[in-house]
Amino acid sequence: MRAIDTLLSGDLPRSRLLALALGAILFALALAPFLFPGTRSLDVAAKVCIFIVLVASYDLLLGYTGIVSFAHTMFFGIGGYGIAIAMTRLDAGWSALAIGTAGALAVSLVLSLLVGLFSLRVKAIFFAMVTLAVASFFAILASQLSDLTGGEDGLTFKVPEFLRPGFRLLDEPVLGVVFGGKLITYYLVFTSALALFLGLLRAVNSPFGRVLLAIRENEFRAEALGYRTVVYRTLANCLSALVATLAGVLYALWLRYTGPNTTLDFAIMIDILLMVVIGGMGTMYGSILGTTLFIVAQNYLQDLMKMASGATRGIPLLPDLLHPDRWLLWLGVLFVVCVYYFPLGIVGRLRHGGARKG
Amino acid sequence: MQTAEHPVLETRGLTIRFGGHVAVNEVSCSFHPGTLTAIVGPNGAGKTTYFNLVSGQLRPSAGRVLLFGEDVTDDPAPVRTRKGMGRAFQLTNLFPLLTVRENVRLAVQARARSGLNMVSMWGRQSELIEKAEHFLHRVGLAERSASLASTLPHGDQRKLEVAMLLALEPDIFMFDEPTAGMSVAEVPVILELIHDIKNQKDKTILLVEHKMDVVRSLSDRIIVLHQGALVADGNPAEVIASPIVQEAYLGVSASA
């Protein structure tokens, strides 16, 4: 029990249903290659792992510190481009991977520090605008510097041999699963994501994390107690940016590709916001539930609707409404319902037994 | 109440103007350890504004603030707090969605300078937790430590405010009407606490207070602010008897 408490930094789910849901997701992700064989489902599982980290790092900013930033996808992109550029320019080995990651982290650190120091002193809306401007500028830069970034096409690159799909650890499949580069990459992604999430969980449950909450609650009082809030907000901004960068590295490694559409697209920024809000801001666990629900819906709602549309054939109107082409409409309806009925997110709902907090 | 020691805190010609209105007007005053100074004056006299200038929530239009002989006029509030100034606020100013214990813990932690620690578990720092419990016990809030601060009744919120000030363990205690809005039964707890701090002899206490009986029983010295200016300064009996106070503060005409 104490080991689990330490692992979760003393921040237990505090709801049986939540613990169950988290356990189920952990179980599904840990055994995804065996439970859901097939390229597409493994892609979804890997994306869930990576986005949990990305969304959790955004929750550190939005939920815990009360900072609204639109530059999170920029840091995600820096990670992706960092290793993509290193892998295409250097020998596609582990050292190139390390150099690319280190370079990306350094760039993110400097950028987040600059953005933070210049704009975190002033009003929240100003910070949001600055991040929006910087992120747009970065996206334009990435598409214009096509010699370096591949422009709109992005960069496809080779990964270390050990992680290539062609690599075989065992000659024969075990339990119908090929033990090769794809499986190794998946577990690299999974364990990294798990470690990063637990690290973030520790950060928000540390003395530092409580100061962030205090700043969110009453910045004036935090200052009066002797906390220099600019320092804390800037550090939170940097930490969040660094973790997003690592998530970007993992995503690029999984896709063996980095491009504007997989990292810098503003639609991804909106998705991150939705996942945080649906899961529950300021809870960390919300990022797990929000991300899983969102990405699974994004990928499988269309299939589900195709089945439903087929099943309701003969009934007027319904098959048309449930036509797979309408999936975006239904995804939208799902979000509106979620936000309306769970203003504190799914985690807030589970923890407070449905009672709305005044 | 002058002692040979250097003042802990001093203001020189401290002035702030809001537009054409002079809220605090060239207040020069020094404060010594072991002394409780009550700051009195009618509503709008500039008492809380003077506090805000001293603790760094406001920047003066003119004048200096000196702390242990060092000019801190340009230091923001958190830096002054780190240098030994502690303040409780007139309007209750808490972290509403954190628990009572966490509120005090944040003050204990600020004092211990461990806010930048990102690796330890907040819930396992038993030394700091015990310290927080100790201060909650002193103000009589120990049994409420797990409640959210926002759910406390008004009187308890004032006590929590005082517990947070105690937890900062400052050299200079600034109380801004600590008993305002408290029930008669609750007031003695706070007064006793202030008395205890006074008995430590090395602490400097500034107290803004309206209730004259409280002022009389606690203070070693009274300064009177009127329309932003310091109009009287001296031992309690003298100041209360002086014509200017009778007129300005107690509303009695000097000729009467």
XYZ file of C-alpha atoms in Angstrom:
614
model
C 0.000 0.000 0.000
C 2.771 2.409 0.965
C 4.617 1.616 -2.262
C 1.548 2.533 -4.296
C 1.111 5.672 -2.215
C 4.715 6.643 -2.940
C 4.363 5.866 -6.639
C 1.265 8.030 -6.860
C 2.881 10.689 -4.633
C 0.103 10.395 -2.057
C -2.496 11.512 -4.606
C -4.741 8.448 -4.653
C -7.776 8.309 -6.967
C -10.123 8.717 -3.939
C -13.013 7.099 -5.799
C -13.514 3.405 -6.376
C -14.932 3.948 -9.850
C -12.045 6.201 -10.808
C -9.505 3.671 -9.489
C -11.239 0.979 -11.511
C -11.279 3.054 -14.706
C -7.603 3.985 -14.290
C -6.707 0.347 -13.594
C -8.562 -0.794 -16.700
C -6.833 1.788 -18.898
C -3.412 0.922 -17.461
C -4.091 -2.773 -18.033
C -5.292 -2.199 -21.604
C -2.317 -0.010 -22.496
C 0.228 -2.289 -20.823
C -0.985 -5.321 -22.763
C -2.232 -3.534 -25.878
C -0.062 -5.502 -28.353
C -1.532 -8.755 -26.992
C -5.103 -7.616 -26.348
C -5.641 -5.655 -29.549
C -3.399 -7.053 -32.248
C -3.376 -5.098 -35.470
C -1.520 -2.052 -36.710
C -4.340 0.408 -36.314
C -5.230 -0.464 -32.727
C -1.575 -0.355 -31.692
C -1.325 3.078 -33.326
C -4.280 4.219 -31.256
C -2.779 2.781 -28.058
C 0.570 4.496 -28.661
C -1.158 7.782 -29.432
C -3.149 7.493 -26.201
C 0.064 6.936 -24.185
C 1.771 9.948 -25.747
C -1.198 12.281 -25.526
C -1.754 11.408 -21.868
C 1.676 12.894 -21.194
C 1.022 15.874 -23.460
C -2.360 16.588 -21.882
C -1.082 16.028 -18.320
C 1.718 18.514 -18.907
C -0.870 20.993 -20.141
C -2.958 20.351 -17.030
C 0.057 21.403 -14.953
C -0.263 24.818 -16.591
C -3.994 25.236 -16.990
C -5.395 23.267 -14.066
C -2.726 23.701 -11.428
C -1.269 27.115 -12.155
C -4.185 28.781 -13.931
C -2.098 29.775 -16.951
C -3.733 29.677 -20.395
C -1.155 28.942 -23.066
C -1.595 28.236 -26.759
C 2.022 27.312 -27.321
C 1.838 23.747 -26.067
C 1.787 22.229 -29.548
C 4.840 24.308 -30.401
C 6.855 22.540 -27.702
C 5.363 19.225 -28.832
C 6.559 20.083 -32.338
C 10.032 21.097 -31.182
C 10.468 17.590 -29.789
C 9.320 15.989 -33.021
C 11.397 18.207 -35.276
C 14.383 17.911 -32.957
C 14.796 14.201 -33.486
C 13.559 14.264 -37.088
C 16.242 16.773 -38.048
C 18.941 14.961 -36.089
C 17.990 11.585 -37.563
C 17.997 12.857 -41.149
C 21.228 14.841 -40.835
C 23.240 12.401 -38.760
C 23.495 8.612 -38.765
C 20.133 7.281 -37.703
C 21.380 5.762 -34.453
C 20.988 6.156 -30.718
C 23.464 9.020 -30.525
C 21.517 11.015 -33.116
C 18.375 10.328 -31.101
C 20.079 11.586 -27.938
C 21.485 14.665 -29.671
C 18.107 15.483 -31.226
C 16.311 15.081 -27.906
C 18.852 17.149 -25.992
C 18.800 19.860 -28.640
C 14.996 19.974 -28.637
C 14.915 20.197 -24.827
C 17.426 23.046 -24.887
C 15.418 24.985 -27.486
C 12.193 24.442 -25.542
C 13.800 25.504 -22.281
C 15.117 28.744 -23.734
C 11.857 29.538 -25.544
C 9.629 28.793 -22.546
C 11.925 30.797 -20.282
C 11.817 33.773 -22.633
C 8.070 33.642 -23.171
C 7.573 33.220 -19.414
C 9.856 36.002 -18.271
C 8.539 38.455 -20.816
C 4.876 37.891 -20.332
C 4.040 36.040 -17.109
C 4.339 39.231 -15.089
C 1.361 40.729 -16.810
C -2.268 39.838 -17.289
C -3.279 36.283 -18.156
C -4.945 37.303 -21.414
C -1.734 38.935 -22.570
C 0.213 35.749 -21.925
C -2.354 33.752 -23.915
C -2.006 36.175 -26.827
C 1.790 36.090 -26.750
C 1.826 32.287 -26.795
C -0.640 32.304 -29.677
C 1.581 34.681 -31.655
C 4.786 32.778 -30.915
C 3.181 29.432 -31.780
C 1.796 30.783 -35.087
C 5.159 32.240 -35.923
C 6.830 28.921 -35.199
C 4.347 27.032 -37.373
C 4.994 29.412 -40.275
C 8.731 29.093 -39.731
C 8.486 25.293 -39.817
C 6.630 25.323 -43.120
C 8.883 27.975 -44.700
C 12.290 26.572 -43.762
C 11.657 23.570 -45.978
C 15.364 22.752 -46.398
C 15.565 22.031 -42.714
C 12.050 20.892 -41.828
C 10.697 19.429 -45.050
C 8.079 22.179 -45.233
C 4.478 21.051 -45.493
C 5.566 17.499 -46.310
C 7.440 17.123 -43.068
C 10.315 14.739 -42.499
C 10.262 10.971 -42.729
C 13.266 9.441 -41.046
C 14.897 6.188 -40.066
C 14.976 5.130 -36.431
C 17.711 3.052 -34.732
C 17.708 -0.468 -36.171
C 16.461 -2.000 -32.945
C 13.223 -0.010 -33.287
C 12.588 -0.593 -37.001
C 9.496 -2.601 -37.932
C 11.674 -5.033 -39.856
C 13.763 -5.936 -36.820
C 12.963 -9.300 -35.198
C 13.743 -10.178 -31.612
C 12.327 -13.691 -31.966
C 11.991 -15.480 -35.262
C 8.596 -16.917 -34.523
C 5.514 -15.007 -33.309
C 4.485 -15.828 -29.717
C 0.750 -15.934 -28.980
C 0.245 -14.543 -32.465
C 2.337 -11.469 -31.661
C 5.498 -10.608 -33.566
C 8.334 -9.744 -31.186
C 9.970 -7.096 -33.331
C 10.907 -3.432 -33.568
C 7.307 -2.263 -33.476
C 6.658 -4.036 -30.183
C 9.886 -2.689 -28.682
C 9.018 0.827 -29.776
C 5.558 0.487 -28.263
C 6.981 -0.527 -24.901
C 9.561 2.232 -25.081
C 6.691 4.679 -25.618
C 4.549 3.076 -22.906
C 7.201 3.003 -20.176
C 8.436 6.511 -20.991
C 4.871 7.822 -20.881
C 4.204 6.061 -17.579
C 7.390 7.424 -16.030
C 6.697 10.952 -17.290
C 3.143 10.857 -15.987
C 4.239 9.654 -12.552
C 6.913 12.362 -12.564
C 4.304 15.027 -13.275
C 2.086 13.569 -10.568
C 4.974 13.949 -8.138
C 5.637 17.526 -9.244
C 2.056 18.610 -8.587
C 2.045 16.859 -5.206
C 5.345 18.333 -4.088
C 5.836 21.494 -2.032
C 6.316 23.252 -5.382
C 2.979 21.943 -6.667
C 1.124 23.261 -3.634
C 2.568 26.718 -4.215
C 1.202 26.528 -7.767
C -2.256 25.779 -6.364
C -1.856 28.649 -3.921
C -1.013 30.994 -6.789
C -4.063 29.816 -8.697
C -6.250 30.367 -5.623
C -4.923 33.723 -4.435
C -1.825 35.147 -6.055
C -1.813 38.235 -3.864
C -1.687 36.127 -0.694
C 1.008 33.828 -2.068
C 3.157 36.920 -2.642
C 2.478 38.170 0.858
C 3.668 34.840 2.276
C 6.991 35.390 0.542
C 6.588 33.347 -2.647
C 7.836 35.132 -5.755
C 5.015 34.063 -8.016
C 6.765 35.038 -11.252
C 9.486 32.508 -10.482
C 6.971 29.749 -9.785
C 4.873 30.431 -12.863
C 7.943 30.595 -15.069
C 9.216 27.286 -13.683
C 5.817 25.651 -14.192
C 5.826 26.948 -17.763
C 9.312 25.507 -18.395
C 8.540 22.138 -16.807
C 5.359 21.821 -18.830
C 7.202 22.756 -22.036
C 9.979 20.222 -21.418
C 7.542 17.377 -20.846
C 5.587 18.358 -23.975
C 8.873 18.262 -25.884
C 9.555 14.725 -24.691
C 6.039 13.721 -25.726
C 6.849 15.146 -29.166
C 10.018 13.047 -29.312
C 8.024 9.913 -28.494
C 5.339 10.685 -31.064
C 7.878 11.271 -33.836
C 9.711 8.106 -32.840
C 6.496 6.130 -33.073
C 5.416 7.596 -36.430
C 8.978 7.757 -37.797
C 7.741 11.042 -39.199
C 7.303 14.657 -38.125
C 5.252 17.216 -39.986
C 3.134 20.267 -39.333
C -0.063 18.221 -39.287
C 1.063 15.796 -36.617
C 2.484 18.362 -34.205
C 1.974 22.076 -34.877
C -1.596 22.116 -36.164
C -3.815 24.420 -34.134
C -6.511 21.715 -34.190
C -4.251 19.638 -31.928
C -4.097 22.530 -29.476
C -7.897 22.581 -29.374
C -7.942 18.803 -28.868
C -5.571 19.125 -25.904
C -7.800 21.766 -24.340
C -10.848 19.554 -24.793
C -9.117 16.507 -23.325
C -8.076 18.459 -20.211
C -11.539 19.901 -19.699
C -13.382 16.632 -20.327
C -11.117 14.698 -17.992
C -11.124 17.320 -15.257
C -8.750 20.247 -14.840
C -6.258 20.220 -12.008
C -6.546 16.500 -11.300
C -3.790 14.879 -13.440
C -5.881 11.686 -13.612
C -8.305 13.658 -15.749
C -5.725 13.676 -18.515
C -5.780 9.866 -18.586
C -9.554 9.581 -18.829
C -10.020 12.597 -21.103
C -7.324 11.516 -23.532
C -8.400 7.886 -23.703
C -12.041 8.755 -24.260
C -11.241 11.432 -26.829
C -8.786 9.469 -28.939
C -10.776 6.253 -28.864
C -13.904 8.201 -29.896
C -11.954 10.007 -32.597
C -10.786 6.711 -34.043
C -13.696 4.365 -33.509
C -16.829 6.489 -33.491
C -17.052 6.201 -37.260
C -16.987 2.392 -37.097
C -19.549 2.351 -34.341
C -21.825 4.593 -36.364
C -21.464 2.438 -39.430
C -22.723 -0.498 -37.382
C -25.544 1.561 -35.877
C -26.507 2.921 -39.254
C -26.669 -0.611 -40.657
C -28.662 -1.881 -37.692
C -31.275 0.834 -38.026
C -31.799 0.323 -41.739
C -35.486 0.557 -42.584
C -36.288 3.039 -39.834
C -36.769 6.494 -41.354
C -34.241 9.244 -40.678
C -32.142 7.305 -38.132
C -29.773 5.627 -40.603
C -29.095 9.038 -42.159
C -28.425 10.622 -38.801
C -26.097 7.779 -37.875
C -24.308 7.767 -41.211
C -20.535 7.512 -40.630
C -20.021 10.844 -42.402
C -21.807 12.562 -39.512
C -19.270 11.377 -36.957
C -17.833 14.840 -36.316
C -21.310 16.110 -35.488
C -21.772 13.382 -32.901
C -18.299 13.893 -31.473
C -19.240 17.547 -31.008
C -22.514 16.616 -29.316
C -20.595 14.268 -27.019
C -18.288 17.076 -25.907
C -21.057 19.560 -25.290
C -22.893 16.997 -23.176
C -19.699 16.166 -21.286
C -18.859 19.755 -20.472
C -22.451 20.576 -19.559
C -23.019 17.676 -17.227
C -19.498 17.368 -15.816
C -18.322 20.926 -15.242
C -15.502 19.555 -13.090
C -14.660 16.940 -15.689
C -15.100 13.211 -15.386
C -12.688 12.955 -12.468
C -14.418 15.781 -10.612
C -17.719 14.022 -11.162
C -16.441 10.701 -9.885
C -14.764 12.204 -6.828
C -17.605 14.408 -5.740
C -20.339 11.916 -6.456
C -22.074 14.162 -8.942
C -22.468 17.060 -6.528
C -21.709 20.332 -8.258
C -19.307 22.497 -6.353
C -20.562 26.026 -5.806
C 8.952 54.950 23.693
C 12.454 55.524 22.380
C 15.172 53.010 23.045
C 18.862 53.227 22.388
C 18.650 50.334 19.924
C 18.420 50.914 16.221
C 14.888 50.797 14.909
C 13.818 47.526 13.285
C 11.527 49.350 10.949
C 11.487 52.947 9.887
C 9.520 55.029 7.420
C 10.865 58.381 6.231
C 8.511 60.887 4.662
C 6.350 58.066 3.354
C 3.760 59.464 0.965
C 1.321 58.065 -1.565
C -0.998 60.008 -3.817
C -3.934 58.548 -5.719
C -4.611 61.180 -8.335
C -5.071 64.397 -6.374
C -5.819 62.634 -3.112
C -2.959 62.220 -0.647
C -3.772 58.992 1.199
C -0.599 58.882 3.272
C 1.214 62.155 3.799
C 4.887 62.262 4.796
C 4.706 59.786 7.626
C 8.063 59.426 9.387
C 8.116 56.944 12.181
C 10.357 54.253 13.634
C 9.536 51.026 15.425
C 11.602 49.174 18.000
C 11.677 45.553 19.131
C 9.643 44.550 22.148
C 7.167 47.319 21.471
C 3.569 47.118 20.405
C 2.524 50.189 18.516
C -1.151 50.758 17.902
C -2.061 52.784 14.852
C -5.380 54.496 15.281
C -7.402 57.055 13.413
C -10.851 57.520 11.902
C -12.005 55.561 8.855
C -10.138 56.663 5.763
C -7.233 58.028 7.791
C -4.806 55.932 5.761
C -3.977 53.205 8.305
C -4.337 50.237 5.964
C -2.716 52.182 3.124
C 0.238 52.880 5.420
C 0.416 49.124 6.116
C 0.337 48.405 2.392
C 3.259 50.763 1.856
C 5.261 49.239 4.695
C 4.730 45.602 3.642
C 5.188 46.309 -0.058
C 1.715 45.832 -1.505
C 1.891 49.445 -2.677
C 4.808 51.561 -3.887
C 5.070 55.048 -2.367
C 4.978 58.249 -4.413
C 7.744 59.555 -2.147
C 9.669 58.530 0.952
C 11.550 55.408 2.034
C 10.960 52.267 4.034
C 13.897 50.907 6.028
C 14.030 47.400 7.438
C 16.885 46.664 9.853
C 18.511 49.822 8.531
C 18.352 48.595 4.938
C 16.364 50.480 2.310
C 13.639 48.099 1.083
C 11.487 50.661 -0.714
C 12.120 48.987 -4.054
C 11.668 45.416 -2.812
C 8.386 43.722 -3.733
C 6.212 42.181 -1.002
C 7.652 38.622 -1.116
C 11.186 39.924 -0.638
C 10.163 41.991 2.388
C 8.415 38.961 3.843
C 11.611 36.961 3.447
C 13.486 39.710 5.266
C 11.290 39.298 8.320
C 8.058 41.186 7.802
C 4.786 39.355 8.386
C 1.304 40.596 7.801
C -2.252 39.534 8.529
C -4.901 41.162 6.403
C -7.958 43.148 7.358
C -10.167 41.530 4.762
C -9.703 37.820 5.127
C -7.319 36.705 2.456
C -6.948 32.937 2.275
C -6.590 30.076 -0.210
C -10.285 29.179 -0.237
C -10.181 25.765 -1.918
C -7.240 24.448 0.092
C -7.692 22.964 3.531
C -7.074 24.889 6.733
C -3.947 22.826 7.368
C -2.676 23.444 3.836
C -3.164 27.184 4.269
C -0.929 27.204 7.337
C 1.440 24.680 5.740
C 2.068 27.117 2.914
C 3.141 29.730 5.449
C 5.352 27.226 7.314
C 6.872 26.182 4.003
C 7.474 29.792 2.971
C 9.352 30.277 6.224
C 11.340 27.056 5.633
C 12.133 28.248 2.083
C 11.279 24.840 0.616
C 8.718 25.968 -1.961
C 10.927 25.116 -4.914
C 11.247 21.475 -3.896
C 9.672 19.462 -6.743
C 10.624 15.963 -5.593
C 9.477 15.506 -2.010
C 5.945 14.417 -1.255
C 3.903 17.218 0.260
C 1.956 14.700 2.313
C 5.047 13.158 3.927
C 6.927 16.181 5.225
C 6.031 15.353 8.801
C 8.142 18.077 10.372
C 6.365 20.822 8.455
C 2.979 19.192 8.999
C 3.567 19.093 12.768
C 4.585 22.721 12.733
C 1.412 23.666 10.907
C -0.646 21.691 13.427
C 1.150 23.485 16.245
C 0.114 26.908 14.974
C -3.434 25.747 14.320
C -3.559 24.504 17.876
C -2.419 27.859 19.182
C -5.306 29.702 17.565
C -7.760 26.972 18.514
C -8.398 25.612 15.029
C -6.778 22.190 15.379
C -10.007 20.244 14.973
C -10.887 22.108 11.779
C -7.595 21.419 10.019
C -9.083 19.156 7.343
C -11.894 21.541 6.335
C -11.658 23.727 3.262
C -10.773 27.278 4.257
C -13.818 28.604 2.422
C -16.170 26.572 4.619
C -15.006 28.140 7.909
C -17.218 30.669 9.679
C -15.942 34.240 9.602
C -14.387 34.206 13.077
C -12.448 31.027 12.311
C -11.205 32.500 9.048
C -9.762 35.403 11.049
C -8.061 32.921 13.366
C -6.620 31.107 10.376
C -5.311 34.408 9.084
C -3.532 34.894 12.418
C -2.202 31.303 12.395
C -0.653 31.952 8.978
C 1.046 35.062 10.314
C 2.387 33.140 13.330
C 3.642 30.394 11.022
C 5.756 32.896 9.115
C 7.609 33.521 12.406
C 8.445 37.079 11.398
C 10.411 39.696 13.332
C 7.730 42.265 12.628
C 4.070 41.348 13.106
C 1.533 43.532 11.367
C -2.051 42.996 12.488
C -4.791 44.841 10.633
C -7.885 44.788 12.833
C -7.396 41.146 13.831
C -10.599 40.963 15.848
C -12.915 42.687 13.374
C -16.140 40.777 12.940
C -15.285 38.261 15.656
C -17.778 37.322 18.302
C -17.100 38.595 21.819
C -16.203 35.092 22.960
C -13.501 34.706 20.285
C -11.671 37.969 20.839
C -9.710 36.963 23.994
C -7.952 34.087 22.165
C -6.460 36.507 19.664
C -5.598 39.122 22.259
C -3.823 36.524 24.355
C -1.808 35.459 21.326
C -0.742 39.023 20.634
C 0.169 39.338 24.292
C 2.324 36.199 24.061
C 4.184 37.599 21.067
C 4.746 40.829 23.004
C 6.206 38.874 25.906
C 8.862 37.420 23.630
C 10.451 40.920 23.879
C 12.364 40.697 20.593
C 9.358 41.093 18.319
C 8.047 44.314 16.875
C 4.284 44.550 16.619
C 2.164 46.982 14.622
C -1.532 46.872 15.285
C -4.300 48.716 13.488
C -7.311 48.600 15.759
C -10.588 50.424 16.244
C -11.569 49.108 19.630
C -10.113 51.517 22.166
C -10.245 49.011 25.037
C -8.067 46.625 23.026
C -5.673 49.443 22.175
C -5.464 50.523 25.807
C -4.808 47.055 27.170
C -2.157 46.016 24.608
C -0.233 48.997 23.348
C 3.019 50.496 24.587
C 2.701 53.362 22.189
C -0.002 54.879 20.023
C 0.382 56.784 16.801
C -2.555 58.625 15.335
C -3.141 59.104 11.636
C -5.564 61.731 10.449
C -6.176 62.454 6.760
C -3.010 60.558 5.942
C -0.744 62.526 8.283
C 0.779 61.497 11.580
C -0.770 63.816 14.151
C 0.183 62.253 17.473
C 2.776 59.800 18.746
C 3.452 58.825 22.339
C 2.517 56.642 25.251
C -1.122 55.562 25.379
C -2.348 57.710 28.257
C -0.828 60.887 26.837
C -2.024 60.307 23.312
C -5.554 59.465 24.293
C -5.709 62.578 26.474
C -4.207 64.927 23.910
C -6.603 67.522 22.470
C -5.820 66.658 18.895
C -6.899 63.049 19.430
C -9.956 64.031 21.366
C -10.937 66.154 18.402
C -9.739 64.188 15.430
C -10.386 60.658 16.507
C -12.834 60.601 19.329
C -14.907 63.378 17.812
C -14.827 65.618 20.880
C -14.345 69.297 20.175
C -11.126 70.654 21.714
C -12.923 73.658 23.109
C -15.557 71.582 24.844
